[in-house]
Amino acid sequence: MTLVDSILNGDRLALSRLLSQIENDTDMGRSILSELFAHTGQAHLVGVTGAPGTGKSSLVNHLVRYYRRSTSAVEAPRVAIIAIDPSSPFSGGAILGDRIRMRDLAGDPGVFIRSMASRGSLGGLAKATAALTQAFDAAGFEIIIIETVGAGQAEVDIARLAHTTVVVEAPGFGDEIQAIKAGILEIADVLVINKADRPGAENTERALRSMLDLAHPGSRNFKYSGHHFSSFNLEEVQKEENSQFWRPPIVRTVATEGAGIDELGEKIALHKDHLRQTGDWSHRERARLKAEMDQLLQENLVTRWRKRLPPDVYKETLEGLLQRKYSPREAAALLIRES
Amino acid sequence: MTLVDSILNGDRLALSRLLSQIENDTDMGRSILSELFAHTGQAHLVGVTGAPGTGKSSLVNHLVRYYRRSTSAVEAPRVAIIAIDPSSPFSGGAILGDRIRMRDLAGDPGVFIRSMASRGSLGGLAKATAALTQAFDAAGFEIIIIETVGAGQAEVDIARLAHTTVVVEAPGFGDEIQAIKAGILEIADVLVINKADRPGAENTERALRSMLDLAHPGSRNFKYSGHHFSSFNLEEVQKEENSQFWRPPIVRTVATEGAGIDELGEKIALHKDHLRQTGDWSHRERARLKAEMDQLLQENLVTRWRKRLPPDVYKETLEGLLQRKYSPREAAALLIRES
């Protein structure tokens, strides 16, 4: 049996090997992934992002448990977690997080966890994440959680791979709401206030709500919040869906106690339904695949051009640039004429 | 007089016009910048980055005042500030920050402030920042401060434009040191603990120091810190410079009171001397210009390729990708063969 067949048949060891090939960006990894591609497109990709200290990992762990026990009637969905830690290698963040998770979720054959620490460029990380996602998708994982640490634009780019993006806040984390500062509120599909039993949860929710009012001015009177904390009106949700408009719900959780997790799971499922009904699911899919193709195209063009260029021309042009004989723009134009 | 001459002669209105052209990425802006390029390469580029809430803006304002009064004997250096706020447009962060600054530093003809909010892609923002830097450099600003909000990898990429990168922390900001989590400690040339009069400054400094010990194991006994708080040994600095090794100093400041700002200014100047003596100044310059040229080259190659491609081929290939007839890699290879 080939590695491709083994992966399609759910062999964990084979999958694990492919993931390593992908992370090392080998030719073998690329070619297997190309073969597997026809089997992708089924999984629901859920991004979870937020500043350090908001308790994301704990939240994700409980969310996974929710999925694994939620559907007693049918078979529970298989869940993969891609945990991305942009910490420097010497802080060892990814490895530590991995160990804690393994202890929590070990032994469940329906769960697969892969951590990645940022080693090279950020573009490289986003690319590797996209590839890992495809591998899990082909291997039959119905839900793939992409968890990123931090709230910078970079993490946003990775989270954009997802169909549904969950942004996690915590009360009293400095005086500021991290998501607003980092501009990630716009990409949030579901907002979570974790550690909601701490003082300041009210303030955090109020701040998030007014930001949402600003972003979605037509929906000021429409609010859905945790049913633990406020009323939940199904009719309003229905109206919202009919108008093809999605206002990100705010869910309060206390991940360490598992509180609010069921509601979070329901909101994520609701968002998936919304995407399917409005056609946004295919739009996001299209944008994602197009971006990946364009990126590969660009790389190929550069490689091909470099092969055609006479050996010393690049070096000489760079020297001219450093001596300020040409501007960067002139140097680039010159190099293209020479090839 | 042409716009180029006006800018070289220090005309603020002409400069302001160019900056707008650059931000809108016009052909005119690009061509003027190309003409000005021969006059660049003099300025000291200082990046200032750190999480929201650490008091960076206030720190930068005081640093500018320090420069404007520091050299009474010679003419004070002219200072430009590029403030980059990745907040979403509707939060209006950049504009607000701008107003506060204007009030503080308005009327000083040796100071120029330009704010940029993130509107498009992050790559676009880094490119525009590089271009603004060149404009200020050509216009004769000796010090250019690039201030970014946030501590994500994205902000790091922008800060990398700088010769000297200052990373700002504050005590008691959550339980974590933002720089460590975001992996930006490696790019710090000078570390600042702002709001150093708050409880927890000791802990923050201890944490930073042990991270530095891990990153620079050969220099465990070498410490230079604020002379307000600990002893400063010139001989040790000398030894350090001879070994061509730079251990980021930690400076404590209370920006709102102007405390520690002189020391920060001195450390930045010391780092500039270090770069000049070791040749790192030219290395950073070379890496920066090469990256800019490569980026432009890539864009040109893609544009040229698109012109050659038969009209419907791109669309058809994308459709095949969406139907999973080809993988992204196969689609990219196909498109290159067709052109």
XYZ file of C-alpha atoms in Angstrom:
678
model
C 0.000 0.000 0.000
C 1.353 3.455 -0.879
C 1.696 6.246 1.665
C -1.187 8.039 -0.064
C -3.494 5.043 0.377
C -2.421 4.564 3.978
C -3.268 8.175 4.769
C -6.660 7.923 3.061
C -7.297 4.771 5.135
C -6.668 6.656 8.367
C -3.196 5.323 9.223
C -1.870 7.713 11.903
C 1.765 6.788 11.432
C 1.592 7.441 7.690
C -0.114 10.789 8.345
C 2.528 11.674 10.887
C 5.249 10.969 8.328
C 3.560 13.181 5.753
C 3.245 16.030 8.259
C 7.000 15.894 8.876
C 7.675 15.911 5.142
C 5.447 18.967 4.806
C 7.142 20.804 7.655
C 10.534 20.143 6.080
C 9.108 21.226 2.703
C 10.430 18.159 0.856
C 9.680 17.167 -2.743
C 8.117 13.975 -1.461
C 5.773 15.919 0.844
C 4.755 18.190 -2.008
C 4.043 15.356 -4.396
C 1.989 13.352 -1.870
C 0.004 16.458 -1.048
C -0.706 17.001 -4.742
C -2.039 13.437 -4.991
C -4.176 13.877 -1.890
C -5.629 17.186 -3.024
C -8.638 15.625 -4.797
C -9.760 14.267 -1.407
C -9.803 17.650 0.347
C -12.563 20.210 0.770
C -14.685 18.441 3.367
C -13.301 19.728 6.682
C -14.567 22.704 8.663
C -11.502 24.866 9.386
C -11.827 26.743 12.669
C -9.201 29.385 13.532
C -8.710 30.341 17.174
C -6.593 33.409 17.904
C -6.016 35.931 20.682
C -3.303 37.509 22.799
C -1.074 35.409 25.053
C -2.611 34.858 28.479
C -6.229 34.702 27.329
C -6.335 30.941 27.914
C -6.716 29.813 24.308
C -5.073 26.404 24.726
C -7.340 25.434 27.572
C -10.333 26.636 25.587
C -9.317 24.589 22.551
C -8.831 21.480 24.669
C -12.339 21.772 26.068
C -13.745 22.466 22.628
C -12.173 19.268 21.350
C -13.719 17.298 24.213
C -17.073 18.884 23.366
C -16.816 17.657 19.780
C -15.768 14.198 20.858
C -18.784 13.745 23.129
C -21.315 16.081 21.497
C -22.886 13.788 18.951
C -23.832 10.656 20.803
C -26.406 9.640 18.198
C -24.058 9.823 15.221
C -20.348 9.174 15.154
C -18.408 11.987 16.822
C -16.350 14.070 14.371
C -12.606 13.537 14.213
C -10.682 16.628 15.244
C -7.188 17.827 14.311
C -5.430 20.692 16.068
C -2.651 22.701 14.445
C -1.083 24.792 17.217
C 1.163 27.550 15.913
C 3.489 29.256 18.315
C 5.490 32.150 16.922
C 7.712 32.136 20.005
C 11.421 31.909 19.409
C 12.860 28.385 19.398
C 14.686 28.861 22.690
C 11.543 29.663 24.648
C 10.257 26.188 23.791
C 6.645 27.307 23.910
C 5.350 24.879 21.316
C 6.899 21.869 22.949
C 5.599 22.708 26.401
C 2.078 23.369 25.134
C 2.223 20.102 23.259
C 3.004 18.095 26.385
C 0.137 19.582 28.350
C -2.252 18.822 25.510
C -1.000 15.296 25.080
C -1.763 14.593 28.707
C -5.275 15.962 28.294
C -6.302 14.354 25.050
C -3.923 11.418 24.689
C -5.318 8.045 23.771
C -8.245 9.355 21.747
C -7.729 8.019 18.200
C -10.178 10.624 16.873
C -7.856 13.489 17.878
C -4.584 14.487 16.240
C -2.424 17.346 17.554
C 0.430 18.983 15.680
C 2.439 21.917 17.015
C 4.565 24.167 14.873
C 6.998 26.762 16.141
C 7.976 29.642 13.922
C 11.415 28.915 12.567
C 11.699 30.748 9.316
C 9.726 33.519 7.735
C 6.135 34.127 8.494
C 5.092 33.519 4.909
C 6.665 30.094 5.253
C 4.633 29.404 8.363
C 1.346 30.324 6.710
C 2.221 28.124 3.728
C 3.112 25.142 5.923
C -0.121 25.624 7.870
C -2.162 25.565 4.662
C -0.412 22.347 3.630
C -0.943 20.680 7.031
C -4.609 21.603 6.804
C -4.928 19.850 3.444
C -3.233 16.734 4.819
C -5.668 16.507 7.756
C -8.589 17.241 5.463
C -7.627 14.414 3.086
C -7.087 12.101 6.060
C -10.734 12.567 6.984
C -10.647 14.945 9.955
C -13.995 16.720 9.907
C -12.920 19.606 12.129
C -9.495 21.225 11.952
C -8.666 23.796 14.608
C -5.877 26.220 13.751
C -4.721 27.826 16.986
C -2.329 30.781 16.867
C -0.700 32.657 19.726
C -0.689 36.422 19.550
C -2.906 38.966 17.920
C -0.680 40.494 15.265
C -1.507 40.778 11.589
C 0.655 37.716 11.022
C -1.538 35.515 13.155
C -4.485 37.034 11.368
C -3.081 35.886 8.026
C -2.842 32.348 9.347
C -6.310 32.492 10.878
C -7.648 33.659 7.504
C -7.170 30.146 6.238
C -10.133 29.229 8.383
C -13.826 29.143 7.516
C -14.714 30.306 11.001
C -12.441 32.512 13.085
C -12.811 32.632 16.862
C -11.136 35.582 18.594
C -10.457 35.114 22.307
C -10.291 37.990 24.796
C -9.923 37.988 28.574
C -11.041 40.657 31.042
C -8.516 42.870 32.778
C -5.762 42.054 30.392
C -4.049 45.425 30.508
C -6.600 48.168 29.985
C -7.072 47.451 26.353
C -8.851 44.971 24.208
C -6.113 43.305 22.245
C -8.260 42.468 19.253
C -9.225 46.063 18.655
C -5.661 47.327 18.784
C -4.449 44.650 16.445
C -7.342 45.234 14.089
C -8.485 41.638 14.175
C -12.043 42.400 15.151
C -12.994 42.570 11.489
C -12.051 38.968 10.894
C -13.802 37.587 13.981
C -16.797 35.339 13.289
C -17.246 34.430 16.950
C -15.936 36.438 19.923
C -15.081 34.716 23.192
C -14.572 36.380 26.561
C -12.675 33.687 28.395
C -11.976 33.839 32.147
C -15.418 35.443 32.310
C -15.604 34.872 36.069
C -12.908 37.501 36.577
C -13.661 41.130 37.389
C -13.994 43.300 34.316
C -15.887 40.838 32.111
C -18.782 43.308 31.919
C -16.469 46.066 30.705
C -14.836 43.831 28.134
C -18.218 42.778 26.766
C -19.458 46.364 26.656
C -16.326 47.458 24.763
C -16.610 44.606 22.274
C -20.285 45.308 21.788
C -19.748 48.968 20.991
C -16.997 48.068 18.541
C -19.430 45.691 16.850
C -22.056 48.437 16.766
C -19.578 50.669 14.979
C -18.634 47.953 12.529
C -22.208 46.820 11.894
C -24.270 49.986 12.362
C -27.434 48.442 10.939
C -27.665 45.881 13.697
C -27.454 47.952 16.855
C -30.516 46.380 18.387
C -29.565 42.911 17.457
C -27.613 41.186 20.159
C -26.992 37.625 20.844
C -24.941 36.763 23.815
C -24.386 33.780 26.061
C -27.678 32.245 27.220
C -25.994 31.775 30.576
C -25.898 35.517 30.931
C -28.623 37.034 28.797
C -31.667 36.029 26.800
C -31.255 34.339 23.467
C -33.847 34.998 20.842
C -34.044 32.486 18.031
C -36.264 34.675 15.861
C -33.633 37.363 15.752
C -31.052 34.848 14.654
C -33.388 33.696 11.917
C -33.927 37.250 10.710
C -30.199 37.772 10.663
C -29.623 34.720 8.550
C -32.314 35.675 6.117
C -30.646 39.005 5.527
C -27.398 37.122 4.771
C -25.689 39.096 7.478
C -23.632 37.647 10.277
C -23.029 39.643 13.426
C -20.300 37.940 15.488
C -21.878 36.572 18.681
C -20.087 37.133 21.994
C -19.712 33.999 24.120
C -18.524 34.060 27.727
C -16.506 31.065 28.855
C -14.515 29.851 31.831
C -12.418 27.294 30.000
C -10.771 25.843 33.101
C -14.217 24.777 34.329
C -15.633 23.984 30.896
C -18.304 26.675 31.262
C -19.719 28.149 28.063
C -17.985 25.590 25.843
C -21.205 23.983 24.594
C -22.491 27.393 23.594
C -19.240 28.139 21.787
C -19.525 24.869 19.889
C -23.107 25.727 18.919
C -22.125 29.175 17.669
C -19.335 27.705 15.559
C -21.796 25.224 14.031
C -24.289 28.059 13.445
C -21.628 30.002 11.585
C -20.870 26.997 9.407
C -24.573 26.737 8.496
C -24.579 30.440 7.734
C -21.595 30.051 5.389
C -23.215 27.132 3.605
C -26.559 28.902 3.190
C -25.164 32.182 1.891
C -22.584 30.636 -0.432
C -19.775 32.236 1.566
C -18.322 28.784 2.137
C -17.383 28.477 -1.537
C -16.273 32.110 -1.720
C -13.798 31.592 1.094
C -12.668 28.320 -0.456
C -12.115 30.015 -3.783
C -10.138 32.921 -2.294
C -7.969 30.536 -0.324
C -7.088 28.234 -3.215
C -6.520 31.158 -5.565
C -4.086 32.739 -3.103
C -2.196 29.474 -2.774
C -1.952 29.027 -6.530
C -0.809 32.641 -7.031
C 1.873 32.221 -4.389
C 3.257 29.076 -6.033
C 3.097 30.758 -9.415
C 5.148 33.672 -8.147
C 7.782 31.359 -6.709
C 7.991 29.409 -9.972
C 8.356 32.583 -12.014
C 11.238 33.787 -9.858
C 13.025 30.417 -10.002
C 12.660 30.255 -13.764
C 13.898 33.815 -14.201
C 16.943 33.189 -12.013
C 17.982 30.247 -14.185
C 17.911 32.419 -17.301
C 19.920 35.321 -15.855
C 23.641 35.450 -16.776
C 25.685 34.572 -13.655
C 27.273 37.897 -12.633
C 24.484 40.271 -13.604
C 22.590 39.975 -10.331
C 25.674 40.639 -8.232
C 26.774 43.595 -10.363
C 23.336 45.176 -10.270
C 23.175 44.785 -6.492
C 26.556 46.532 -6.209
C 25.280 49.398 -8.346
C 22.284 49.669 -6.060
C 24.442 49.783 -2.925
C 26.548 52.535 -4.509
C 23.283 54.304 -5.278
C 23.938 54.332 -9.023
C 20.422 52.901 -9.430
C 17.334 53.051 -7.251
C 15.747 49.714 -6.240
C 13.141 50.250 -8.943
C 15.722 50.947 -11.641
C 17.778 47.937 -10.532
C 14.748 45.636 -10.758
C 13.866 46.931 -14.231
C 17.472 46.456 -15.356
C 17.563 42.866 -14.134
C 14.440 42.018 -16.051
C 15.800 43.509 -19.269
C 18.990 41.462 -18.886
C 17.248 38.122 -18.516
C 11.957 74.423 -9.248
C 10.977 70.756 -9.539
C 9.381 68.822 -6.696
C 12.629 66.859 -6.337
C 14.669 70.047 -5.857
C 12.121 71.482 -3.441
C 12.316 68.351 -1.314
C 16.114 68.386 -1.321
C 15.953 72.041 -0.256
C 13.836 71.166 2.766
C 10.440 72.377 1.543
C 7.917 70.789 3.949
C 4.943 71.220 1.681
C 6.725 69.494 -1.201
C 7.758 66.659 1.126
C 4.215 66.340 2.389
C 2.969 66.030 -1.191
C 5.475 63.299 -1.957
C 4.468 61.361 1.166
C 0.847 61.348 -0.004
C 1.904 60.173 -3.456
C 3.868 57.363 -1.827
C 0.981 56.316 0.390
C -1.309 56.181 -2.631
C 1.394 54.271 -4.532
C 1.219 56.521 -7.601
C 3.560 56.433 -10.606
C 4.585 59.994 -9.800
C 5.531 59.041 -6.247
C 7.582 56.122 -7.510
C 9.443 58.145 -10.077
C 10.286 60.984 -7.660
C 11.503 58.455 -5.136
C 13.747 56.894 -7.768
C 15.252 60.315 -8.482
C 15.773 61.022 -4.791
C 17.389 57.658 -4.106
C 20.952 58.873 -4.756
C 20.532 61.277 -1.817
C 19.607 58.589 0.710
C 21.723 56.493 3.044
C 22.567 59.130 5.659
C 19.795 58.778 8.237
C 19.851 56.650 11.373
C 16.666 54.546 11.293
C 15.387 53.763 14.772
C 12.508 51.284 15.151
C 10.387 51.425 18.291
C 7.989 48.544 18.901
C 6.086 46.936 21.768
C 2.619 45.849 22.838
C -0.254 48.332 23.148
C -0.357 50.010 26.537
C 3.401 50.119 27.124
C 3.486 53.871 26.531
C 5.476 53.906 23.304
C 4.018 57.119 21.894
C 4.844 59.092 24.994
C 8.341 57.597 24.989
C 8.870 58.548 21.352
C 7.691 62.119 21.984
C 10.198 62.545 24.794
C 12.939 60.972 22.724
C 12.282 63.500 19.967
C 12.525 66.355 22.478
C 15.800 64.886 23.724
C 17.232 64.967 20.201
C 16.011 68.484 19.587
C 17.739 69.850 22.694
C 20.588 67.366 23.172
C 23.248 68.912 20.988
C 23.447 72.515 22.022
C 26.995 72.867 20.641
C 26.207 71.618 17.150
C 22.957 71.915 15.289
C 20.296 69.581 16.690
C 19.422 66.710 14.343
C 16.182 66.845 12.405
C 13.820 64.058 13.387
C 11.044 62.347 11.411
C 8.505 59.992 12.996
C 6.629 57.368 11.016
C 3.872 56.077 13.289
C 2.289 52.874 12.044
C -0.963 51.789 13.563
C -2.324 48.471 12.375
C -5.694 49.271 13.934
C -8.670 49.058 11.686
C -9.707 52.285 9.962
C -12.839 52.700 12.065
C -11.005 52.689 15.369
C -9.199 55.827 14.228
C -6.110 55.010 16.256
C -3.634 56.665 13.949
C -5.544 59.897 13.747
C -5.987 60.214 17.475
C -2.324 59.502 18.168
C -1.450 62.050 15.547
C -3.413 64.801 17.232
C -1.813 64.233 20.595
C 1.618 64.319 19.002
C 0.901 67.436 17.019
C -0.002 69.246 20.216
C 3.247 68.116 21.809
C 5.691 68.764 19.039
C 3.894 71.225 16.787
C 5.726 74.277 15.583
C 9.170 72.710 15.555
C 10.376 72.871 11.939
C 12.998 70.201 12.695
C 10.305 67.587 13.399
C 8.031 65.866 10.890
C 5.347 63.361 11.904
C 3.536 61.010 9.569
C 0.969 58.445 10.685
C -0.072 55.481 8.624
C -2.975 53.186 9.395
C -3.030 49.706 7.947
C -5.528 49.653 5.141
C -4.396 46.933 2.818
C -2.078 44.010 3.162
C 0.771 43.967 5.572
C 3.328 43.561 2.812
C 1.968 46.798 1.373
C 2.424 48.538 4.692
C 6.062 47.465 5.018
C 6.724 48.617 1.448
C 5.120 52.007 2.009
C 7.110 52.407 5.220
C 10.370 51.696 3.399
C 9.446 54.291 0.791
C 8.512 56.936 3.379
C 11.837 56.308 5.091
C 13.708 57.008 1.859
C 11.774 60.219 1.322
C 12.645 61.518 4.799
C 16.251 60.384 4.373
C 16.619 62.291 1.094
C 14.945 65.340 2.650
C 17.777 65.470 5.189
C 16.216 64.067 8.357
C 19.134 62.636 10.339
C 17.022 60.485 12.631
C 13.940 58.596 11.473
C 11.873 56.884 14.127
C 9.612 54.076 12.913
C 7.053 53.435 15.616
C 4.800 50.378 15.369
C 1.956 49.326 17.636
C 1.784 45.697 18.627
C 4.350 42.979 19.008
C 3.445 40.534 16.273
C 5.802 39.229 13.619
C 4.320 41.755 11.234
C 5.439 44.700 13.308
C 8.785 42.981 13.575
C 9.089 42.941 9.792
C 8.489 46.668 9.701
C 10.892 47.304 12.565
C 13.526 45.299 10.670
C 13.876 48.214 8.309
C 15.629 49.979 11.159
C 19.323 50.104 12.028
C 18.493 50.124 15.713
C 15.411 48.445 17.148
C 14.048 49.499 20.539
C 11.605 47.067 22.175
C 9.379 48.569 24.862
C 7.961 46.574 27.768
C 5.947 47.673 30.804
C 5.690 45.977 34.193
C 2.541 44.157 35.235
C 1.146 44.048 31.759
C -0.674 40.756 32.101
C 1.594 38.157 33.593
C 3.725 37.803 30.519
C 6.454 39.649 28.777
C 5.007 40.416 25.389
C 8.331 40.463 23.583
C 9.176 36.937 24.601
C 5.849 35.534 23.518
C 6.009 37.257 20.190
C 9.602 36.213 19.648
C 10.799 39.754 19.136
C 13.499 39.630 21.768
C 15.957 38.428 19.145
C 15.633 41.588 17.116
C 15.908 44.000 20.067
C 19.032 46.187 20.112
C 17.859 48.191 23.117
C 15.248 47.059 25.657
C 13.145 49.602 27.522
C 11.097 48.988 30.648
C 8.736 51.935 30.564
C 6.440 52.853 33.470
C 9.360 51.661 35.600
C 7.903 53.348 38.689
C 5.108 50.785 38.736
C 5.197 47.651 40.867
C 6.720 44.694 39.086
C 9.538 46.530 37.276
C 12.083 44.375 39.120
C 10.355 41.198 37.952
C 10.154 42.408 34.379
C 13.859 43.278 34.372
C 14.800 39.928 35.920
C 12.754 38.072 33.293
C 14.280 40.060 30.438
C 17.747 39.552 31.843
C 17.388 35.789 32.048
C 16.070 35.687 28.505
C 19.153 37.638 27.416
C 21.359 35.211 29.334
C 19.780 32.352 27.429
C 20.188 34.127 24.115
C 23.768 35.282 24.796
C 25.195 32.580 27.082
C 28.779 33.846 26.769
C 27.914 37.124 28.446
C 26.187 36.065 31.630
C 28.341 38.282 33.807
C 28.165 41.229 31.531
C 25.363 43.561 32.401
C 24.756 47.098 31.601
C 21.659 48.647 32.886
C 20.322 52.090 33.657
C 22.852 54.142 35.630
C 19.896 55.445 37.577
C 19.417 51.988 38.989
C 22.704 50.095 38.812
C 26.372 50.688 38.184
C 27.625 51.265 34.678
C 31.072 50.066 33.822
C 32.691 51.617 30.790
C 35.494 49.045 30.619
C 32.991 46.257 30.176
C 31.325 48.127 27.338
C 34.722 48.565 25.726
C 35.474 44.862 26.020
C 32.100 44.104 24.516
C 32.713 46.347 21.543
C 36.124 44.870 20.917
C 34.632 41.426 20.691
C 32.168 42.799 18.112
C 29.335 41.589 20.274
C 26.324 43.631 21.294
C 24.275 42.642 24.278
C 21.040 44.652 24.306
C 21.113 47.033 27.261
C 18.006 47.354 29.437
C 16.921 50.943 30.110
C 14.262 51.873 32.657
C 12.129 54.874 31.822
C 9.114 56.764 33.086
C 8.194 58.461 29.850
C 5.443 60.632 31.302
C 8.038 62.312 33.528
C 10.865 62.167 31.010
C 12.928 59.919 33.320
C 15.522 57.687 31.673
C 15.103 59.305 28.258
C 18.653 60.726 28.140
C 20.040 57.301 28.873
C 17.878 55.768 26.154
C 19.188 58.358 23.695
C 22.766 57.533 24.689
C 22.239 53.787 24.262
C 20.763 54.333 20.804
C 23.799 56.438 19.852
C 26.111 53.774 21.304
C 24.426 51.155 19.165
C 24.916 53.306 16.077
C 28.654 53.571 16.863
C 28.757 49.818 17.343
C 27.147 49.241 13.941
C 29.587 51.623 12.248
C 32.661 50.088 13.900
C 31.763 46.481 13.194
C 30.608 47.041 9.632
C 27.110 45.887 10.563
C 25.766 49.216 9.353
C 26.568 48.327 5.737
C 25.439 44.737 6.199
C 21.994 45.857 7.336
C 21.879 48.426 4.540
C 22.756 45.765 1.973
C 20.161 43.281 3.259
C 17.492 45.965 3.253
C 18.123 47.221 -0.278
C 18.487 43.705 -1.648
C 15.121 42.721 -0.153
C 13.495 45.782 -1.682
C 14.968 45.064 -5.110
C 13.929 41.400 -4.949
C 10.392 42.369 -4.033
C 10.087 44.769 -6.972
C 11.608 42.176 -9.257
C 9.023 39.621 -8.211
C 6.180 42.049 -8.850
C 7.566 42.915 -12.278
C 7.925 39.265 -13.221
C 4.323 38.553 -12.316
C 3.041 41.589 -14.223
C 5.048 40.643 -17.302
C 3.867 37.056 -17.153
C 0.218 38.073 -16.855
C 0.499 40.158 -20.019
C 1.785 37.152 -21.961
C -0.855 34.712 -20.755
C -3.807 34.052 -23.137
C -6.938 35.723 -21.696
C -9.052 32.785 -20.491
C -6.330 30.424 -19.360
C -6.055 31.826 -15.847
C -9.778 31.622 -15.233
C -10.062 28.102 -16.646
C -7.160 26.848 -14.573
C -8.649 28.374 -11.430
C -11.932 26.589 -12.175
C -10.087 23.291 -12.561
C -8.436 23.925 -9.205
C -11.772 24.631 -7.498
C -13.188 21.411 -8.955
C -10.080 19.680 -7.621
C -9.015 18.497 -11.066
C -5.565 19.923 -10.269
C -3.795 20.627 -7.019
C -2.551 24.220 -6.481
C 0.951 23.059 -7.425
C -0.223 21.426 -10.648
C -2.312 24.494 -11.511
C 0.687 26.806 -11.059
C 2.905 24.574 -13.215
C 0.224 24.456 -15.898
C -0.132 28.240 -15.973
C 3.597 28.669 -16.461
C 3.672 26.182 -19.328
C 0.821 28.032 -21.028
C 2.486 31.440 -20.991
